[in-house]
Every structure is written in C-alpha cells, then in structure tokens.
Tab-separated table of C-alpha atoms in Angstrom:
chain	number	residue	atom	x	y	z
A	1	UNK	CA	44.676	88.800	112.383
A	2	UNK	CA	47.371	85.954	113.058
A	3	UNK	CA	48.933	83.766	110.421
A	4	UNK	CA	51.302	81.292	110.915
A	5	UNK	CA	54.653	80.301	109.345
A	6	UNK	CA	55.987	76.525	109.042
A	7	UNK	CA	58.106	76.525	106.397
A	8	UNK	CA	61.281	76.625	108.608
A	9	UNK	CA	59.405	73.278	110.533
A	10	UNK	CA	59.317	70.462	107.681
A	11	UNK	CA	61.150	69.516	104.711
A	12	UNK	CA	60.341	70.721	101.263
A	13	UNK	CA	58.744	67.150	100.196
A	14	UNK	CA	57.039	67.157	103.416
A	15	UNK	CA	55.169	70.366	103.021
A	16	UNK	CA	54.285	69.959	99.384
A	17	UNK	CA	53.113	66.510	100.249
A	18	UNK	CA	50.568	68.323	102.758
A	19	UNK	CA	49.677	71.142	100.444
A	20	UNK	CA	48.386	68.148	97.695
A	21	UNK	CA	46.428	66.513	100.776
A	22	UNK	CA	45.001	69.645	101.753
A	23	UNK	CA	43.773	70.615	98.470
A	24	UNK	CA	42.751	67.177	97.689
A	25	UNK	CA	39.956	67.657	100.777
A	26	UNK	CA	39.474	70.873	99.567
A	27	UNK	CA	38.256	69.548	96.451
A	28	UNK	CA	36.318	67.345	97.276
A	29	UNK	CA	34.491	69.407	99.918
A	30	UNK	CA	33.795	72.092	97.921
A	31	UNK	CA	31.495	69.845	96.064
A	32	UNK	CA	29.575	69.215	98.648
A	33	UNK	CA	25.475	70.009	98.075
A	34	UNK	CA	26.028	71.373	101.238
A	35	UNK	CA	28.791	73.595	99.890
A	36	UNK	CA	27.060	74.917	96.639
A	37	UNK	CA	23.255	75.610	98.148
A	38	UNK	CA	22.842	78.789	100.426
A	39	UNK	CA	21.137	82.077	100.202
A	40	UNK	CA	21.911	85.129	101.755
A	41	UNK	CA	19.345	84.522	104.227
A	42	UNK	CA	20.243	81.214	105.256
A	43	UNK	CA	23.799	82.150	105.692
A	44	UNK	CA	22.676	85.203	107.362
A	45	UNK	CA	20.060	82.697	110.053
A	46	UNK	CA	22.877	80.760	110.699
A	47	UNK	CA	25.125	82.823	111.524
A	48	UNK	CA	23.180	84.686	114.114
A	49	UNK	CA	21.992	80.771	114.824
A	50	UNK	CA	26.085	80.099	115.575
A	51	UNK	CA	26.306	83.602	117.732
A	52	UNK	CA	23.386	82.669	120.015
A	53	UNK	CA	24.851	79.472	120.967
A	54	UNK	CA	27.905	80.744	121.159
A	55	UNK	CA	27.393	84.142	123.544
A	56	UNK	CA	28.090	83.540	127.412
A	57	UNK	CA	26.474	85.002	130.008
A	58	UNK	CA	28.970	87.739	130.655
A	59	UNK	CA	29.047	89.007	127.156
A	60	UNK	CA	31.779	87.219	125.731
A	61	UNK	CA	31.675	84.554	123.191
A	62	UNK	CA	33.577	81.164	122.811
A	63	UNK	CA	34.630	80.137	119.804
A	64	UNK	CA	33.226	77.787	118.433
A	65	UNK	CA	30.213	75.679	119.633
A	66	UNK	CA	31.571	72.481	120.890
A	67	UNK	CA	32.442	73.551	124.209
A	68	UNK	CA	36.165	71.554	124.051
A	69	UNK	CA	37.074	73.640	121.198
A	70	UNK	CA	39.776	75.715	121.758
A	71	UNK	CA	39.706	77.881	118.631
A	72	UNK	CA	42.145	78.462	115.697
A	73	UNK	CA	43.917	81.388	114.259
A	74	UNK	CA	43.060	84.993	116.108
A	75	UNK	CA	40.357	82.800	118.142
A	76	UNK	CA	43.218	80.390	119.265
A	77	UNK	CA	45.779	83.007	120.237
A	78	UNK	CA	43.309	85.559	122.186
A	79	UNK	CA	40.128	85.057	123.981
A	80	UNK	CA	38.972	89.072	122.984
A	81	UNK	CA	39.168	87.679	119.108
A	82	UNK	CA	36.161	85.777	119.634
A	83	UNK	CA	34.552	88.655	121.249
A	84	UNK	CA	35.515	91.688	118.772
A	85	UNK	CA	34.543	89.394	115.841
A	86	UNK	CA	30.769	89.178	117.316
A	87	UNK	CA	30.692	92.677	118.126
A	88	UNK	CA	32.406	93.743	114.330
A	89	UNK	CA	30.078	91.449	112.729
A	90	UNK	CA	26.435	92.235	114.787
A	91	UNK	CA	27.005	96.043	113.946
A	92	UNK	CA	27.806	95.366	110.488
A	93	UNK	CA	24.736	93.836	109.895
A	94	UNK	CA	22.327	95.984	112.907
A	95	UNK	CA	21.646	93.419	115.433
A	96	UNK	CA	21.585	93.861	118.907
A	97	UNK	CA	24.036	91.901	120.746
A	98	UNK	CA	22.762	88.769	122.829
A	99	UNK	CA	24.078	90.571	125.730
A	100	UNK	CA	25.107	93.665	124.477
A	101	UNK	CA	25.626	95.618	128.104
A	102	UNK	CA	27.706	93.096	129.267
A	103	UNK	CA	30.162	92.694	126.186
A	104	UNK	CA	30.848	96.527	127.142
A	105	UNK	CA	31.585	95.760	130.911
A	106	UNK	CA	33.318	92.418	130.086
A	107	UNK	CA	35.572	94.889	127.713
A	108	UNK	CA	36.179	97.056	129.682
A	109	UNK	CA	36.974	94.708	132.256
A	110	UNK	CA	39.861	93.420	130.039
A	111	UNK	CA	41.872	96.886	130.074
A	112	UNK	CA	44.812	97.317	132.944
A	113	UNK	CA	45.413	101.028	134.240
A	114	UNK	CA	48.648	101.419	132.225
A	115	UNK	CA	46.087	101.010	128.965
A	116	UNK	CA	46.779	97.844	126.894
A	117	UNK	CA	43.821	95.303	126.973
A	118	UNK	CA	44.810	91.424	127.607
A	119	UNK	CA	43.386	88.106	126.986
A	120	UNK	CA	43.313	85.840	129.765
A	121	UNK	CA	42.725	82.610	127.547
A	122	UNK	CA	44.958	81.893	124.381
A	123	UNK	CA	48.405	81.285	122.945
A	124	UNK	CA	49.920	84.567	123.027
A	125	UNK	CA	51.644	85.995	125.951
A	126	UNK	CA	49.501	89.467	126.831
A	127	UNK	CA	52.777	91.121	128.060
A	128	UNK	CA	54.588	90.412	124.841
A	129	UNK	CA	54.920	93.772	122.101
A	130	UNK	CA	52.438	91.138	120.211
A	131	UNK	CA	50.149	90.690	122.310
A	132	UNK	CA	49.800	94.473	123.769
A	133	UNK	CA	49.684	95.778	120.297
A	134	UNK	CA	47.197	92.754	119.246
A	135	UNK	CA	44.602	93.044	122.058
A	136	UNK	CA	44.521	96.584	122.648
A	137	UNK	CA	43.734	96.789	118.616
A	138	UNK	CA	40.895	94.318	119.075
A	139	UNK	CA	39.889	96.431	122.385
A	140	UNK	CA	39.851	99.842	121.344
A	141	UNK	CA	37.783	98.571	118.128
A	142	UNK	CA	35.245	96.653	119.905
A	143	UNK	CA	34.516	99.690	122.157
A	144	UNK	CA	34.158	102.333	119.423
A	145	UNK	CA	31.536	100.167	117.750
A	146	UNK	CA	29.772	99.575	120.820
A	147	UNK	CA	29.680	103.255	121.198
A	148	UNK	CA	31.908	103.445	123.885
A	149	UNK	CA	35.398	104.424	124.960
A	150	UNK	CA	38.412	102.670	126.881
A	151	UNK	CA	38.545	103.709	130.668
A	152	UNK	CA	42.170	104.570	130.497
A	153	UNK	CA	44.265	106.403	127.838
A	154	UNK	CA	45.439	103.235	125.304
A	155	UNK	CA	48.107	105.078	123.519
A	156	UNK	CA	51.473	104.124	125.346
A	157	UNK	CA	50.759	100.304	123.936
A	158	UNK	CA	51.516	101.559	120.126
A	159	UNK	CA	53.748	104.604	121.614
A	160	UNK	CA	55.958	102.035	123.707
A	161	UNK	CA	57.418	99.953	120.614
A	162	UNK	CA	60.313	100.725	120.033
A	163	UNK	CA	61.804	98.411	116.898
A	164	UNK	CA	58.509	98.030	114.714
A	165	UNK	CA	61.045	95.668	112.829
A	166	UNK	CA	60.605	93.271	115.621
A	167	UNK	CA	56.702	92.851	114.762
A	168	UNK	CA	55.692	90.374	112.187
A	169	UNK	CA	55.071	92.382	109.306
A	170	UNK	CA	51.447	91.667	109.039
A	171	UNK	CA	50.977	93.876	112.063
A	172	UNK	CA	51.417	97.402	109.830
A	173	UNK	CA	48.102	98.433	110.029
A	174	UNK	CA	47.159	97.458	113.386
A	175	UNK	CA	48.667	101.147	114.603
A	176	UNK	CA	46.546	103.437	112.141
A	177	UNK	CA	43.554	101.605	112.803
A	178	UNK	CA	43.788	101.475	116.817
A	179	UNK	CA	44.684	105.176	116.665
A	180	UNK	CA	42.162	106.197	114.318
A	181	UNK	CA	39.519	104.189	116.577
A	182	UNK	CA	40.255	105.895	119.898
A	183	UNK	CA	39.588	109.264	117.871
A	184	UNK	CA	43.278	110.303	116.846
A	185	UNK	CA	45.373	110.126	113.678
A	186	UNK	CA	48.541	108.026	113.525
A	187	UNK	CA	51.691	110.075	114.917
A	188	UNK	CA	53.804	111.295	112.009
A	189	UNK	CA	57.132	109.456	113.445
A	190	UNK	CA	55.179	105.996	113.638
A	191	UNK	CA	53.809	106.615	110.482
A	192	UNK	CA	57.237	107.197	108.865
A	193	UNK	CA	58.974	104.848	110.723
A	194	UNK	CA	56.120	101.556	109.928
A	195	UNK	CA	56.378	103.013	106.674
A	196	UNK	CA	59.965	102.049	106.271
A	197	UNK	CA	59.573	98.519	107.113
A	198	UNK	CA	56.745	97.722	103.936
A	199	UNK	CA	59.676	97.033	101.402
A	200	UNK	CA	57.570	96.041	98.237
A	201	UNK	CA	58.944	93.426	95.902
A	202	UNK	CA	59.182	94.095	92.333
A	203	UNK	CA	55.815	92.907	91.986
A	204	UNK	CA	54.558	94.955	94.905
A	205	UNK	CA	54.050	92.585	96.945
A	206	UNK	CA	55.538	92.383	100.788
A	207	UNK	CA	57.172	89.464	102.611
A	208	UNK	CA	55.939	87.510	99.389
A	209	UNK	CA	52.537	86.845	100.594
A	210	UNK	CA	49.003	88.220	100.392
A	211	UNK	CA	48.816	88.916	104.032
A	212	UNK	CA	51.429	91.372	104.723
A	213	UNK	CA	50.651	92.463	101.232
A	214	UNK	CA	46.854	92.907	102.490
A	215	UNK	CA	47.930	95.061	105.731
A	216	UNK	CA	49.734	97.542	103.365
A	217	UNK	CA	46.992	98.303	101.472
A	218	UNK	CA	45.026	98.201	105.068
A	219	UNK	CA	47.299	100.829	105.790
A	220	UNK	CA	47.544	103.125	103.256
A	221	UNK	CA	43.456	103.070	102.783
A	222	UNK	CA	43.481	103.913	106.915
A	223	UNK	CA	45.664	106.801	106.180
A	224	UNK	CA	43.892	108.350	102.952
A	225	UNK	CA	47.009	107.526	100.610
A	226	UNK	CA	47.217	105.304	97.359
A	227	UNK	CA	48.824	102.093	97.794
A	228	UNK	CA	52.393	102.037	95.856
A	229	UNK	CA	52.714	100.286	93.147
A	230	UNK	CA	49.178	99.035	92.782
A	231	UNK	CA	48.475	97.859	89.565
A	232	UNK	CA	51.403	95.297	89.749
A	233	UNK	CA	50.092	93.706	93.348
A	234	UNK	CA	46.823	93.567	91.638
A	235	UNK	CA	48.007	91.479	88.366
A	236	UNK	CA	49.837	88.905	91.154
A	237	UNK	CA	46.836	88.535	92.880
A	238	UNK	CA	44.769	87.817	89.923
A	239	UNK	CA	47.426	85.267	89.237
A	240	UNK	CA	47.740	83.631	92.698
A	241	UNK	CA	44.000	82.731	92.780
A	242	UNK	CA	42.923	78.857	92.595
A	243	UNK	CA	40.482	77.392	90.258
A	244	UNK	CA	38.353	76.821	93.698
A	245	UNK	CA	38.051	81.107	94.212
A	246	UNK	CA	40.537	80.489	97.131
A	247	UNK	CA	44.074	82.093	97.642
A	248	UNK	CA	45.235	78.339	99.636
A	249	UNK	CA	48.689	78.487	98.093
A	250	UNK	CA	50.892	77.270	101.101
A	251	UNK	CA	50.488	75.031	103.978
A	252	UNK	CA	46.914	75.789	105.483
A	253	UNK	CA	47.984	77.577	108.656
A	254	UNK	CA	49.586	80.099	106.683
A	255	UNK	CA	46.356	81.337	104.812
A	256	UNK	CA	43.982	81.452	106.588
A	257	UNK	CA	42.972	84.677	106.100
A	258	UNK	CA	44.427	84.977	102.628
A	259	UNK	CA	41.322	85.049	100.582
A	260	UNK	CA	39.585	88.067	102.683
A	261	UNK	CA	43.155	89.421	102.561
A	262	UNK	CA	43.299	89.132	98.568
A	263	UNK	CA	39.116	90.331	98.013
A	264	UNK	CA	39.957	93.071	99.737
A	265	UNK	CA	43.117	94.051	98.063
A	266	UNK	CA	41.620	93.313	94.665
A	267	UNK	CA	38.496	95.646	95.532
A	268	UNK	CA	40.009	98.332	97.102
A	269	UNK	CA	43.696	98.506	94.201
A	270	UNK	CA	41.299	97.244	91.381
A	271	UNK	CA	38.165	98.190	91.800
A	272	UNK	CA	35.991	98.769	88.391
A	273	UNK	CA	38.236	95.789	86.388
A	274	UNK	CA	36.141	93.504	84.886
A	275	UNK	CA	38.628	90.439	85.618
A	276	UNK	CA	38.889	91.742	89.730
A	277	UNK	CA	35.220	91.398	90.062
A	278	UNK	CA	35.058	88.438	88.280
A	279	UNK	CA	37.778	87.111	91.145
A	280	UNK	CA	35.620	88.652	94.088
A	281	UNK	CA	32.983	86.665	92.823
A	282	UNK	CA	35.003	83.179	92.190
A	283	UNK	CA	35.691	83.820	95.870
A	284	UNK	CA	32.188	84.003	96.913
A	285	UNK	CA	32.205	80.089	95.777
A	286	UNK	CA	35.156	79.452	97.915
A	287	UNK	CA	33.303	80.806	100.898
A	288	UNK	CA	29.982	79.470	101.079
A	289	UNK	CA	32.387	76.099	100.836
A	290	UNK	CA	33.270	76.559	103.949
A	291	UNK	CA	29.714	76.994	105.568
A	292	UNK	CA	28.647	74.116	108.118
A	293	UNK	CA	25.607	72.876	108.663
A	294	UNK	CA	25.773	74.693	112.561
A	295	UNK	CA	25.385	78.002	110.574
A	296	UNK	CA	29.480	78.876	110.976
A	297	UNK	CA	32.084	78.626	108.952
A	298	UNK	CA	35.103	76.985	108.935
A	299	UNK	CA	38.803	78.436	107.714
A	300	UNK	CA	38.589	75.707	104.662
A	301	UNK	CA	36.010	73.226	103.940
A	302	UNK	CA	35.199	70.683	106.404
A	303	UNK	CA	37.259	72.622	108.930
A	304	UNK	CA	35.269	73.200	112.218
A	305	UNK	CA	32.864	76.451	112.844
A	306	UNK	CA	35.065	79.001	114.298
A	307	UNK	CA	34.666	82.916	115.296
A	308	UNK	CA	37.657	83.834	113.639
A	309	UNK	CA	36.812	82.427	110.426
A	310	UNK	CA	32.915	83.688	110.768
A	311	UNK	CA	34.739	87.190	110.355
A	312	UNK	CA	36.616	86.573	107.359
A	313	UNK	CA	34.429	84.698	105.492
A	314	UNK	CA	31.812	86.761	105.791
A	315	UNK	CA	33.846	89.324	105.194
A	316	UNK	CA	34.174	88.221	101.672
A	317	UNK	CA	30.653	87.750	101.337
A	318	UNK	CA	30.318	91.467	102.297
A	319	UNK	CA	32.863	92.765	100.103
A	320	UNK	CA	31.589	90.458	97.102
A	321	UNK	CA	28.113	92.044	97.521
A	322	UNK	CA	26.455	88.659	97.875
A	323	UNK	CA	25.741	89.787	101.805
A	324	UNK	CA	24.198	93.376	102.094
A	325	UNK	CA	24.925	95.329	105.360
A	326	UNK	CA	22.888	97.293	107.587
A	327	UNK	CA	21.330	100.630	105.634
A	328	UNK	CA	22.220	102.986	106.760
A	329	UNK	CA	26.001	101.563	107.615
A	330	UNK	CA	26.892	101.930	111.251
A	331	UNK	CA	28.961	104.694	112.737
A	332	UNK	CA	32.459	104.445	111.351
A	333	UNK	CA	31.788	101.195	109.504
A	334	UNK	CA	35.675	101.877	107.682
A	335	UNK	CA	37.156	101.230	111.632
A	336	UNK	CA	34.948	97.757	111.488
A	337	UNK	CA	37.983	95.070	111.879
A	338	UNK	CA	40.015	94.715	108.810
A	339	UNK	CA	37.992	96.922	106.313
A	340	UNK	CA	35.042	94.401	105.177
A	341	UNK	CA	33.041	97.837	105.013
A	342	UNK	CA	36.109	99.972	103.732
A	343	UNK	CA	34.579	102.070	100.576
A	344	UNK	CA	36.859	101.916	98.035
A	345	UNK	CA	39.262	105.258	96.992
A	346	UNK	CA	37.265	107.593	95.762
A	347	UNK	CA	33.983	107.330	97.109
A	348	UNK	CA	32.751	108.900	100.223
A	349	UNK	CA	32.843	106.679	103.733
C-alpha cells in the first residue's frame, strides 16, 4: 500500500494548478454513461474478465492488460502486488485461481533462506527496510490465503528494524498484520515501540492525511484495541470527502488509495451513523467511476485498468455492501490485504 509525496517537488501554484486539472477530468469522467451504469454482476464479470487476461502461465499476474504497462502505485513498485491482489481478491469472492498451484510455487519461489520475500520487477529496492518489510507483508498474506505457509521462518524481516521512525508512517500496520498471518501475535516491544511513532493531531488524525490515518485504525482493529480518539478522525473524514464520493484532496499520486483508506476508517470508527453510511455509499459512486470498459478499474476516472487499483476499488464496493463476498467468508477473511473483510468492533470475525 504505497502513496507518494510531491509536495516538496513543485511550487505551491504549480500543484494547485494540477489539483484543478485533475479534478476538472475527474468531473467530467465521472459523468460518463459508462461511469454511472453497472451492476454487481457486471462489475463482478469483468473483473474476473480483467484477471483471466491478466494471469501468466506461472501463476503470477501483470498488471494491467496492455502488455507495455508497467503498473502504478503498489503494482508499480513490486511485481508480488499484482500477484497478492489476485489472490486477496479471488478468495474474497470463492473463485479458483486461473492457475492456482502455480501462484503457490511462484510464491514460494519469491522467498530467500534468510526469510524476506522480494520482487524482481518494480521501483523499490528488495534489500531496502521498505522493501523487506513491504514484500514479505504481501508474501506471508498471499500464502495464508492460499492455505499455505512460507518455506522459511519470515520473522527476522519485521524483527531486524531497528528505527521504525525511519519507515514512512503508512507502514504501521504492515507488522501486526504479517505477524498475525504467519500464525503469531505482534511482539509486545514492536507493538510499543510502532505505537510511539502514531502521534495523532488534535483532530486525530496522523501525518495529516487519511492514509497514515487509515493504517492506525488498520492497526489497532489487527490488535483488538479501540482506535484513540475516534470520534474526532471520524468528523474530519466526513469533512474531507468531495461532492464526487472521493477523498482526491491533493495531487493524484498522493491518494490513491485514500478513498478505501477513508470507507474503511469511517466503517470500522463510525459504524451505525447515519451520515458515515451515507459517505460509504457517496463513495460507491466514486468507484464504479473508475470502472473501464476492459472490466478493471483505474485509480481515478479515465486512468488505465490496474491490479492495484482492482483491490481498492473493489474494496470499497465490498465494504459499501454494493459487492457481496463469498458465504461463508474464507478462512481468516480479517488477514485479507488491508481489511476490505474486517468486521467492524463488536461483532464476531
């Protein structure tokens, strides 16, 4: 789950004239035909339309269709995004895997004896803290839902960092959930120690944006504890969200994710508020914008098909109800990615 940060790149003017261009297409996308008409089924064809013409022989996927395409957020920075997305998303809704044997061995294949998983295609450098902590996440998650288990012992990766103030600060939750997916609860001293670095604003939120914001709550739901100060990140969401059901409030690269990152936070910190669901569902509208007609979906209207962004907007669609998953919910469904199938506090997993 990768965002980016350019607001140290351009001048002020510069970046709010890009914002006002970006929206501008966003607009006008949005009300598309294209945009407005789909039904769960249709999304739910073309999804698995977009998968099968995306799966390789050797049970990875690539991320987009176009063969050139090189991917964009988590899909751009490590080839296993691409791969854990397919896997996340097939067992959230029970289908078998084009190639479902050899996504385990081509897993599997990815993991070095000293236990951290690496990509072999994309931006980030697989020896970096980053990358270790990134792939082996996406590794150790992929496996568990494919019923299986890492050949060797994963655990030094997230035991190994040593200054968790050195990781961008959406990578929080990234340690409870790879720990809790290879079968083991976070270590008390990591747990104390990450905890320390989620300094919440006055209005709760972290780093001043959704997405560390998101993680926190990630984290605390991983770890069976309420989120701090929840009512007051859940009154600046409300807030933050655009007429379009989005959460697009800086440059496009930096959010990405931010809509999944906000649904999610409003469901799980407000769930049962009138004005939250009535958010989850403006959202809903802001997602099915950015269905193509190749059956994926693109990070923002118009923008290309990619595996990354199949995750998170489905994701919405998931948490927003408008997409029903698999009944009975598959093994675990909580340790599913970033928590599309997370039940909120309270009820039972």
């Amino acid at each position: 789950m990768i965002r980016s940060d350019f607001f140290t790149a351009a001048s002020a003017k510069r970046r709010l004239r890009l914002v006002a261009a970006n929206l501008a297409l966003v607009a006008f996308v949005a009300t598309t035909p294209f945009a407005r008409a789909a039904t769960p089924n249709q999304v739910l064809a073309g999804l698995r339309d977009f998968f099968t013409r995306t799966a390789r022989a050797d049970g990875s996927f690539a991320p987009g269709i176009d063969p050139d395409y090189r991917g964009m957020s988590d899909s751009a920075y490590s080839d296993l995004a691409a791969v854990t997305y397919a896997v996340t998303l097939h067992k959230t809704f029970g289908w078998e895997l084009p190639h479902e044997e050899a996504t385990r061995r081509f897993l599997l294949s990815r993991q070095r004896p000293n236990g951290d998983f690496f990509n072999v295609a994309g931006t980030v450098d697989p020896a970096s803290a980053e990358g270790r902590v990134y792939n082996t996440t996406q590794g150790i998650v992929a496996l568990r839902a494919l019923g299986a288990k890492p050949r060797y012992d994963p655990m030094r990766v997230f035991e190994e960092i040593g200054d968790y103030k050195t990781l961008p600060a959406y990578f929080t939750s990234f340690f409870p959930l790879a720990y809790l997916a290879y079968g083991q609860p976070i270590p008390a001293e990591a747990d104390r120690r990450i905890r320390a670095t989620m300094r919440q604003a006055p209005d709760g939120y972290l780093n001043d944006h959704i997405a560390a914001t998101f993680h926190a709550a990630h984290y605390y739901r991983l770890v069976g504890e309420p989120t701090p100060m929840a009512d007051r990140i859940v009154e600046r969401a409300l807030r933050d969200q655009k007429p379009d059901g989005s959460w697009l409030l800086n440059l496009p690269s930096r959010d990405r994710h931010a809509t999944f990152d906000a649904v999610f936070t409003l469901r799980q910190l407000g769930h049962g508020r009138a004005d939250c669901r009535a958010a989850i569902e403006r959202a809903v509208r802001w997602a099915l914008a950015c269905r193509n007609p190749d059956g994926g979906f693109g990070h923002f209207p118009g923008s290309a098909s990619d595996a990354d962004a199949n995750y998170f907007q489905i994701g919405v669609l998931v948490m927003a109800g408008f997409l029903k998953p698999a009944d009975p919910l598959p093994p675990d469904a909580h340790l599913l990615s970033w928590g599309h199938l997370m039940p909120v506090a309270g009820l039972n997993r």
